[in-house]
Each structure stands twice: as structure tokens, then as C-alpha cells.
Short mmCIF file of C-alpha atoms and ligand atoms in Angstrom, two decimals:
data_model
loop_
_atom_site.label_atom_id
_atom_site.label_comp_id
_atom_site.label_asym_id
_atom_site.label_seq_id
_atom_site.Cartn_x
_atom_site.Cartn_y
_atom_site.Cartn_z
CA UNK A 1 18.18 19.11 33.01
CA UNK A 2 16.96 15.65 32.71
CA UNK A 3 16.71 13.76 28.73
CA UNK A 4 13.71 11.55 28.89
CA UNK A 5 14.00 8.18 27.58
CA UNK A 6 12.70 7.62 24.27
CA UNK A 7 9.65 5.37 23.82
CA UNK A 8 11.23 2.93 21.74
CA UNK A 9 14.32 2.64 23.11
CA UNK A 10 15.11 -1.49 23.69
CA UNK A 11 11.75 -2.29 22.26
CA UNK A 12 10.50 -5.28 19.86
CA UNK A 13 9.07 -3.83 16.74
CA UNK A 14 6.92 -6.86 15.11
CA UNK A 15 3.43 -5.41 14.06
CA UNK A 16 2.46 -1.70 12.89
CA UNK A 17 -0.17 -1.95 16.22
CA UNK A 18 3.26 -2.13 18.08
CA UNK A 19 3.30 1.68 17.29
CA UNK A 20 1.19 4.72 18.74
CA UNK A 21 1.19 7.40 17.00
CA UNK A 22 3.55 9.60 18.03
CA UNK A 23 6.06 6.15 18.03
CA UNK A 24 5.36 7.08 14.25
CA UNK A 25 5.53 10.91 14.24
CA UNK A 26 8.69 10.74 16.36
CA UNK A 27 10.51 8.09 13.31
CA UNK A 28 9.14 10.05 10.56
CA UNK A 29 11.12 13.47 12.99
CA UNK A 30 14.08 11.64 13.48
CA UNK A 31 14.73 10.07 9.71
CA UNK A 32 14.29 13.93 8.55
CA UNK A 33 16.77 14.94 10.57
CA UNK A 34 19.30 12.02 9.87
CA UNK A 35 18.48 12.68 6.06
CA UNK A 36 19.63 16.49 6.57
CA UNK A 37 21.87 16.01 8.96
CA UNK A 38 23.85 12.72 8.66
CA UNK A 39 25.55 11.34 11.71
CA UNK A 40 28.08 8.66 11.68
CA UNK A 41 28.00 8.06 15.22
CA UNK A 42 24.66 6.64 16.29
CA UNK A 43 25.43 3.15 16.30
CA UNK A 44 29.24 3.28 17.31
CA UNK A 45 29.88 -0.07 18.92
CA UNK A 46 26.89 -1.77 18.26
CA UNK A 47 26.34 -4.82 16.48
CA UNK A 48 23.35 -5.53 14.66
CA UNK A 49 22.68 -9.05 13.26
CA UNK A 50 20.00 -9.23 9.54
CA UNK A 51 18.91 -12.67 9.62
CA UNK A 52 17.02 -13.34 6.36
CA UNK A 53 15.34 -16.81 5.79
CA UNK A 54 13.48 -15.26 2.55
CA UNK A 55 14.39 -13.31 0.05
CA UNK A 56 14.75 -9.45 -0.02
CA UNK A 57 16.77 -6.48 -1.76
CA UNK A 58 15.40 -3.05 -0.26
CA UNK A 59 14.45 -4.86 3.14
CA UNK A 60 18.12 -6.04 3.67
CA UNK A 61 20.61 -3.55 2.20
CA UNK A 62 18.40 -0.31 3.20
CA UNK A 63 19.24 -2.01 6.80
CA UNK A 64 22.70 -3.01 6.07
CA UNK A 65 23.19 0.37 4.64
CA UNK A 66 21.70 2.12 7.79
CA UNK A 67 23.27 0.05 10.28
CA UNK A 68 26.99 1.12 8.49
CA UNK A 69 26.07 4.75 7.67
CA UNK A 70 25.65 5.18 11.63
CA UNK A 71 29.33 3.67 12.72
CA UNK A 72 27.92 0.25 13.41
CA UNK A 73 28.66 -3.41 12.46
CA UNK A 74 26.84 -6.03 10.86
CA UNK A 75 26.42 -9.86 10.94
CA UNK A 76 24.19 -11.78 9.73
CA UNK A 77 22.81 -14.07 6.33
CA UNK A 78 20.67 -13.46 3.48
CA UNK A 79 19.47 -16.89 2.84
CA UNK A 80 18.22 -19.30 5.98
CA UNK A 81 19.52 -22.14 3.48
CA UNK A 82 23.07 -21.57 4.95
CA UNK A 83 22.25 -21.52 8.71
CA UNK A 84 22.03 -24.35 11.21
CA UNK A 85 17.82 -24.36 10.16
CA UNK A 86 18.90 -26.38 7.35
CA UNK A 87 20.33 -29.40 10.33
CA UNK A 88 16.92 -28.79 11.97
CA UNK A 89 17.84 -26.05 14.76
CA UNK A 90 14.37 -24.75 15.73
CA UNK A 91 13.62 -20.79 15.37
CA UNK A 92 13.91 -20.07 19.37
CA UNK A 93 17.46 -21.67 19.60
CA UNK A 94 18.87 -20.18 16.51
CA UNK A 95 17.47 -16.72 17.73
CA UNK A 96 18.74 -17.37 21.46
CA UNK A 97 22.27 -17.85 19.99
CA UNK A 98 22.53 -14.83 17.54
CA UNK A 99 20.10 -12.59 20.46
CA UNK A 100 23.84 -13.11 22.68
CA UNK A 101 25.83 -12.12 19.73
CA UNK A 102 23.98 -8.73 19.17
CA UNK A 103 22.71 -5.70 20.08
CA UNK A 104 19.66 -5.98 17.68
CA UNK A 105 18.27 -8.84 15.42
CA UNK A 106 16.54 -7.84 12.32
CA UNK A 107 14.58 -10.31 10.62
CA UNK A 108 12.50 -11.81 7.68
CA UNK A 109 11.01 -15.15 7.38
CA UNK A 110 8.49 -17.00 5.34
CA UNK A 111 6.26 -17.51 8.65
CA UNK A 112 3.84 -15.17 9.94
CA UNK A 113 4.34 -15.13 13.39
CA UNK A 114 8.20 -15.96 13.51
CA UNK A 115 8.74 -12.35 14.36
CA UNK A 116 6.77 -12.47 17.34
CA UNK A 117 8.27 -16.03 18.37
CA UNK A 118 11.87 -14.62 17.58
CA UNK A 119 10.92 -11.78 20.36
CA UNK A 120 9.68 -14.26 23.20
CA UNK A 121 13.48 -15.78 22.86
CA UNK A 122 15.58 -13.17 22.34
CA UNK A 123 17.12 -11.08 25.05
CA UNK A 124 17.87 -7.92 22.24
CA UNK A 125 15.57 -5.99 20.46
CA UNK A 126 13.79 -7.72 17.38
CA UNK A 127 12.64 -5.99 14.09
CA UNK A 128 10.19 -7.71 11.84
CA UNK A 129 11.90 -6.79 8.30
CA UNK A 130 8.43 -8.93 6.65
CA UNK A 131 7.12 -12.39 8.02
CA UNK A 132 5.30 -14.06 5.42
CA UNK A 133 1.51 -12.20 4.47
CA UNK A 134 1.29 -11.24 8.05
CA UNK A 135 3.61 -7.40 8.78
CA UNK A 136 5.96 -5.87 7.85
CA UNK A 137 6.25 -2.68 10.03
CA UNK A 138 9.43 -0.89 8.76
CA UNK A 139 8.25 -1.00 5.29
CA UNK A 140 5.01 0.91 6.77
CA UNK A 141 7.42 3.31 8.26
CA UNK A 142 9.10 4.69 4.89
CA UNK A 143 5.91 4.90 3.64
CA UNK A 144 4.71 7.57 6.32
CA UNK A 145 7.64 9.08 5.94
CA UNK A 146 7.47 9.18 1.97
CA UNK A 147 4.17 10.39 2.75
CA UNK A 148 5.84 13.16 5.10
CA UNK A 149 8.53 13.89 2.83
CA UNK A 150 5.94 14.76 -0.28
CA UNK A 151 2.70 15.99 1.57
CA UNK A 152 4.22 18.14 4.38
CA UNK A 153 2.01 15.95 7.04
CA UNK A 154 0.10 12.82 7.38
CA UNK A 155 -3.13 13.78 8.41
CA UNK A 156 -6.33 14.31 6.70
CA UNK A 157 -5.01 13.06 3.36
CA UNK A 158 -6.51 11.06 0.83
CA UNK A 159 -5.28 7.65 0.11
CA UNK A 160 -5.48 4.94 -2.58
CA UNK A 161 -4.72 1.82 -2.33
CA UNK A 162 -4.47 -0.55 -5.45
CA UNK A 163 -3.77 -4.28 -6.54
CA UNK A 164 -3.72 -6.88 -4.52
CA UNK A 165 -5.31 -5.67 -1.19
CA UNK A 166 -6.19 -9.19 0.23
CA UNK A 167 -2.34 -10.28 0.75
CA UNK A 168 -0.41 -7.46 0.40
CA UNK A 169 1.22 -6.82 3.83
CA UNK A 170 2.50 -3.58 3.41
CA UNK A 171 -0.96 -2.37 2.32
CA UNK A 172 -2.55 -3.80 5.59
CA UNK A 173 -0.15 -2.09 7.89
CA UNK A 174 -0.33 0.96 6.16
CA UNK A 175 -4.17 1.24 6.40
CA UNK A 176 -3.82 0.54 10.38
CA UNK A 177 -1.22 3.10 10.40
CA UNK A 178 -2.84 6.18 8.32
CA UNK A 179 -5.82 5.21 10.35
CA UNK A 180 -4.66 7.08 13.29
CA UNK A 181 -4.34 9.89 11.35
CA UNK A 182 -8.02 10.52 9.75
CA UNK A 183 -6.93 9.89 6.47
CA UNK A 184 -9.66 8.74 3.64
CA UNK A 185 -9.41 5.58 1.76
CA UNK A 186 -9.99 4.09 -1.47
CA UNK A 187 -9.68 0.61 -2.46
CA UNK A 188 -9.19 -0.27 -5.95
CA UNK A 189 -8.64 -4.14 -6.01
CA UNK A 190 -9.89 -7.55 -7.91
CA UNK A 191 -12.97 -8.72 -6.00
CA UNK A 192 -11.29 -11.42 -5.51
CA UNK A 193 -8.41 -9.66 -3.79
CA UNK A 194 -10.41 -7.12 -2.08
CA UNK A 195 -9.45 -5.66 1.43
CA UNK A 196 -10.09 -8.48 4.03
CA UNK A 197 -13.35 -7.81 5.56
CA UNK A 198 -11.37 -7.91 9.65
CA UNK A 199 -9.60 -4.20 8.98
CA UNK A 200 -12.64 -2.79 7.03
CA UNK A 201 -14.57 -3.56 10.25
CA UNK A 202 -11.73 -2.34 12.12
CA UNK A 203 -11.43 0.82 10.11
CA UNK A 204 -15.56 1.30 10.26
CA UNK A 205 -15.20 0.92 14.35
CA UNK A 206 -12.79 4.11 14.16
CA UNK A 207 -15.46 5.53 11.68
CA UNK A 208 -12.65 6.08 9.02
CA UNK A 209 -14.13 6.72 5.68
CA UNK A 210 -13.05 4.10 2.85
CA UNK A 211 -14.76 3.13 -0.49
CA UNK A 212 -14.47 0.23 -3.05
CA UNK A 213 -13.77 1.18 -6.49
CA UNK A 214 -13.41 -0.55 -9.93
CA UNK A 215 -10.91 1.48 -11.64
CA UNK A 216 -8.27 3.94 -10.76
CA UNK A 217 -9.65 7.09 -12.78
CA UNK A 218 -12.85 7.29 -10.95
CA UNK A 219 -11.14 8.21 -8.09
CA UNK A 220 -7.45 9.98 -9.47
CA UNK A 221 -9.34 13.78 -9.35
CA UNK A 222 -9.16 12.89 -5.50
CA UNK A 223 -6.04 11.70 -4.79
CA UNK A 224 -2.95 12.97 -2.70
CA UNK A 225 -1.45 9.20 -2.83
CA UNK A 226 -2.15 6.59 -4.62
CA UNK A 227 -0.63 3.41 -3.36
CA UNK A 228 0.11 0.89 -5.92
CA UNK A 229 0.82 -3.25 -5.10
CA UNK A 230 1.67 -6.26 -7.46
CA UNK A 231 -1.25 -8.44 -8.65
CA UNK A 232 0.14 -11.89 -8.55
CA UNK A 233 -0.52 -13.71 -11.79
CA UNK A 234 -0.03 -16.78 -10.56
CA UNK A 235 -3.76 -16.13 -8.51
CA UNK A 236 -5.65 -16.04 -12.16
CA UNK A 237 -5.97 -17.81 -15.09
CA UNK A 238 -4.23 -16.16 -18.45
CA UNK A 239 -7.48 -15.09 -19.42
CA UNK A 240 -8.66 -13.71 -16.76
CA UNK A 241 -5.69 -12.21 -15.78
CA UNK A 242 -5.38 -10.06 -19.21
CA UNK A 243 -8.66 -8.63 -18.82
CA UNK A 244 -8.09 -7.32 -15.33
CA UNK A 245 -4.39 -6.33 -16.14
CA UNK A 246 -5.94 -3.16 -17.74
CA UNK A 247 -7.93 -2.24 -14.73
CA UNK A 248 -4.79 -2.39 -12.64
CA UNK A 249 -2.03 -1.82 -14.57
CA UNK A 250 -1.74 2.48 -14.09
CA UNK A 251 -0.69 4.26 -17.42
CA UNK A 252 0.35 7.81 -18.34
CA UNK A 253 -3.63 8.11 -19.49
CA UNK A 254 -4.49 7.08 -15.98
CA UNK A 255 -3.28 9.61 -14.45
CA UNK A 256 -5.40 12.13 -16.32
CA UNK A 257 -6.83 14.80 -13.32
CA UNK A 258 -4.36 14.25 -11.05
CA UNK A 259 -3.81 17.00 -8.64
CA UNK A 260 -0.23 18.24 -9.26
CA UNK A 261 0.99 17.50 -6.08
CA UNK A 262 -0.58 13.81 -6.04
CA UNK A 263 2.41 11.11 -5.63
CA UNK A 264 2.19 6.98 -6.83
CA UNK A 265 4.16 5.24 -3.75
CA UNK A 266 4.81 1.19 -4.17
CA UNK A 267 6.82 -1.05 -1.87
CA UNK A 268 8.44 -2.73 -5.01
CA UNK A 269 9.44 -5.14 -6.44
CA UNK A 270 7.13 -3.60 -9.37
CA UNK A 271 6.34 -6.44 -12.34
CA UNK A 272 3.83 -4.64 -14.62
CA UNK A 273 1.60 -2.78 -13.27
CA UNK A 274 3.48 1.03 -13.45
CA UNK A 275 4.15 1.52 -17.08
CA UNK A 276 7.77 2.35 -17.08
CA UNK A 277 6.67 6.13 -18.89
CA UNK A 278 5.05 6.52 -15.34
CA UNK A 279 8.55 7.12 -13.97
CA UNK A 280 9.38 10.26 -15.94
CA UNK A 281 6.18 11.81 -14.34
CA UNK A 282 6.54 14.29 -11.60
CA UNK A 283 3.70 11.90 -9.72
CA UNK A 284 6.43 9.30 -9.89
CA UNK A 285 8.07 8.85 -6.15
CA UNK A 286 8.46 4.77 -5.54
CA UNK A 287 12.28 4.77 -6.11
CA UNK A 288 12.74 8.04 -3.90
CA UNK A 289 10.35 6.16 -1.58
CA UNK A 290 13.04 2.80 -1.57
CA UNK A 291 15.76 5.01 -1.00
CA UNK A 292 13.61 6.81 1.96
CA UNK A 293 14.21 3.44 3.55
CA UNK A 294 17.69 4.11 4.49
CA UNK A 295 16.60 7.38 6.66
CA UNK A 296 13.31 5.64 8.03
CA UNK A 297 15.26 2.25 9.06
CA UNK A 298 18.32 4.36 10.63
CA UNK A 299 16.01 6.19 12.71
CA UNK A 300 14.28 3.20 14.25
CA UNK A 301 17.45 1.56 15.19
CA UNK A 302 18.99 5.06 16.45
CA UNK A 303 15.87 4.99 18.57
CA UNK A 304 15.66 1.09 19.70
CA UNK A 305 19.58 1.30 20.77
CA UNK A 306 20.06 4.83 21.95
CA UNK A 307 17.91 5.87 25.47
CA UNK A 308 18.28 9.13 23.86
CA UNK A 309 18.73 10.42 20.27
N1 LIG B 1 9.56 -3.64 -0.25
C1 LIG B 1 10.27 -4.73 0.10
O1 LIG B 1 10.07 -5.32 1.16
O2 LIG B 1 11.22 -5.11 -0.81
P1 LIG B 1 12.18 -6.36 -0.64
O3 LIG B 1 11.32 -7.60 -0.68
O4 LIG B 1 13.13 -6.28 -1.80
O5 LIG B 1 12.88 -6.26 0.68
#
């Protein structure tokens, strides 16, 4: 019997769009399995360097974790500060170098686009762990599995998304992503953060339905996930800032008509904006979700290293 070749075996991973669909049903398969069925062995003798020039904690241990979990090794550095970028070593040469140390480069940096650079250089496998407001396609990948995990499937589910909708890359990439699977949107944002107008044209070309809300109740009745993101104060002035914080900032009264089954997902770090009495709620799931990034980040490297998994 022949074993086909998996689609993502030795592939770049840099934008959601990267992805078809069934790229993203067949990591959301393979992270269930490795979270029933752990295997130590996936990674045996292969090295994967985590190159982070900006700051992360789930991003970077979730991948450290994974990479160990499944028998491999690690290299790598957590601040760019410490690296030969600091003498003035451009991107492409730094990536050249560590691409002929590994078997797989995972990387964040404050640049959108570095990702994609990083691939044109390297002669291994590059993963875009976040570069700067642009992607951040693994994150986007625990989500749907999250998603997975509490709804039973991804399609045909409604979806709100709240906060800062303008920068948020994980909120971008998620809307692409869900797109393929006729999910309905809300968008529950600042006007002044509101979705960019380039993926609600996008989204209205694949005649998916979203609409733009002011508050969260209007819409919680509805819901099977609602999506939360950080408003950056630093965007506002105090005052205006406090008198939006109460539009966006979800409470236990918020959550009033919620369907029993409905989840609250956010890539965290949270600030303010989820009350901590949230957490004790069964609608709770963001730190389940963080862990979920272990199983969703071991499956994509399984895949991008193994022909066959
Ligand atoms: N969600 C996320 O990317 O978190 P970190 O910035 O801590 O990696």
C-alpha cells in the first residue's frame, strides 16, 4: 500500500491564506489525536530553532514545549537583543546561518513581512510565530481547534469578534480562516478600530454574512463564540478611553442570554477587558484555549517534518 505525502510536509507556514482548508481540518485531526494519544517520537532527531526578536510567552514555550514533548531538540533565543542583529547582521544572513543549523525555524519579529523574507533565505521550513500587525497563523490554528474542541465542528457557527479589530492580527487571520467555513460574523469594535474595510470586502466577495455592532449584549442571544481582543489604551485619551472601557470590557452581566454551550476565546495577554469573575463561568475557555496551543503547534511541526504522520 502506498502512504501519501502529507500536504504540509517541508512547507513555509507565514500567512493563514498559506492554508486550504483541509491544511486546517487535517491540524485541527492531528492535534486531537496527539492530545489523546501522546507520542514522544514525532520529532526524534530533529532540531528545531525559535528565534524570537519580540517578545512572547504562549507563542514561544507552547513551541518549546511541543518541540520537546515529541523527542526533539531546541535552539534558539527569546530576545533578538542577544543575536548578531544587534552588530548589524541583516535578517537573510542571520536566517541563512540558523536555516543550516535546523530542521525548522520558528519565528517572531516586530516586522510584518520578516516571515516571508526569512522563507526566501532559508533552505528549512519557516513558521511565522507573529510578525508585527501583519499574521500570525499558528495562533489562528489553536483557535480552530479551540473552536473544534468546544463546538464539535467549525462550520456554520456563529462568531464574535470584539476589541480592537483594526490591528489585532489574530482576529484578521481568524476571520480569513472561519471564512472558508460559512461561519457568521459579528464585529463589536471602537469605530475607530473597526474591521479594516480590505477583508470586509474580501469577506462580502465570498458573500459571508458579518454585521457591525455597538455592544456585546445585542448580539450574546446569538453567539456560539465570542472572540475577545485587548483595546490598547495607549490609542485613546483617558477620557475617552473610560467611556468606551464599558462597552468593551465583558462582565458576568454581559453574558446574560448566552446559549449554554457559547464559549469566550482570547489570544491573551488579557489586560482588562474579561472581568476576572468571567473565569469561573462555564463560557470561560481562553486558558484551555493557551494550553490548546501545545496540541495545535505539535501537530503542525509533526506535519511540516514528517512526509507522513
Ligand atoms: N497569543 C500570543 O501570541 O501570546 P504571546 O504574545 O504571549 O506569544
Amino acid at each position: 500500500m502506498q502512504t501519501m505525502t502529507n500536504p504540509l510536509y517541508n512547507k513555509h507556514v507565514i500567512s493563514i491564506s498559506d492554508l486550504t482548508r483541509s491544511d486546517m481540518e487535517l491540524v485541527v485531526a492531528t492535534a486531537q489525536r496527539l492530545k489523546a494519544e501522546p507520542d514522544t517520537r514525532l520529532l526524534k532527531d530533529k532540531l528545531v530553532a525559535s528565534c524570537f526578536f519580540e517578545a512572547s510567552t504562549r507563542t514561544r514555550l507552547s513551541f518549546e514545549t511541543a518541540v520537546q514533548r515529541l523527542g526533539g531538540n531546541i535552539i534558539g533565543f527569546a530576545d533578538g537583543g542577544n543575536t548578531s542583529a544587534k552588530k548589524g547582521e541583516t535578517l537573510a544572513d542571520s536566517i541563512k546561518i540558523i536555516g543550516s543549523y535546523s530542521d525548522a525555524v520558528v519565528m517572531r519579529h516586530p516586522k510584518e513581512g520578516a516571515a516571508r523574507l526569512a522563507s526566501e533565505f532559508s533552505r528549512v521550513p519557516v513558521i511565522n510565530g507573529g510578525d508585527g500587525s501583519n499574521q500570525h497563523p499558528t495562533q489562528t490554528l489553536l483557535d480552530l481547534f479551540s473552536i473544534h474542541e468546544t463546538q464539535g465542528r467549525l462550520d456554520g457557527l456563529n462568531v464574535a469578534f470584539v476589541g480592537d479589530l483594526k490591528y489585532g492580527r489574530t482576529v484578521h487571520s481568524l476571520a480569513q480562516a472561519l471564512s472558508l467555513f460559512n461561519c457568521r460574523f459579528f464585529f463589536i469594535s471602537p469605530e475607530a478600530l473597526a474591521m479594516p474595510d480590505y477583508l470586509c470586502e474580501e469577506l462580502e466577495e465570498k458573500g459571508i454574512q458579518f454585521s457591525v455592532h455597538e455592544t456585546m449584549e445585542e448580539v450574546m442571544p446569538e453567539l456560539d463564540i465570542l472572540y475577545m481582543t485587548r483595546v490598547q489604551k495607549e490609542r485613546f485619551d483617558e477620557t475617552e478611553y473610560k467611556h468606551m472601557a464599558a462597552k468593551f470590557v465583558l462582565e458576568l452581566a454581559t453574558l446574560e442570554g448566552a446559549k449554554p454551550t457559547m464559549k469566550i476565546l482570547h489570544p491573551l495577554p488579557r489586560v482588562d477587558e474579561i472581568d476576572v469573575a468571567v473565569d469561573k463561568t462555564p463560557h470561560a475557555y481562553y486558558f484551555q484555549q493557551a494550553e490548546n496551543g501545545v496540541y495545535a503547534r505539535q501537530a503542525l511541526l509533526a506535519l511540516v517534518l514528517n512526509e507522513t504522520v
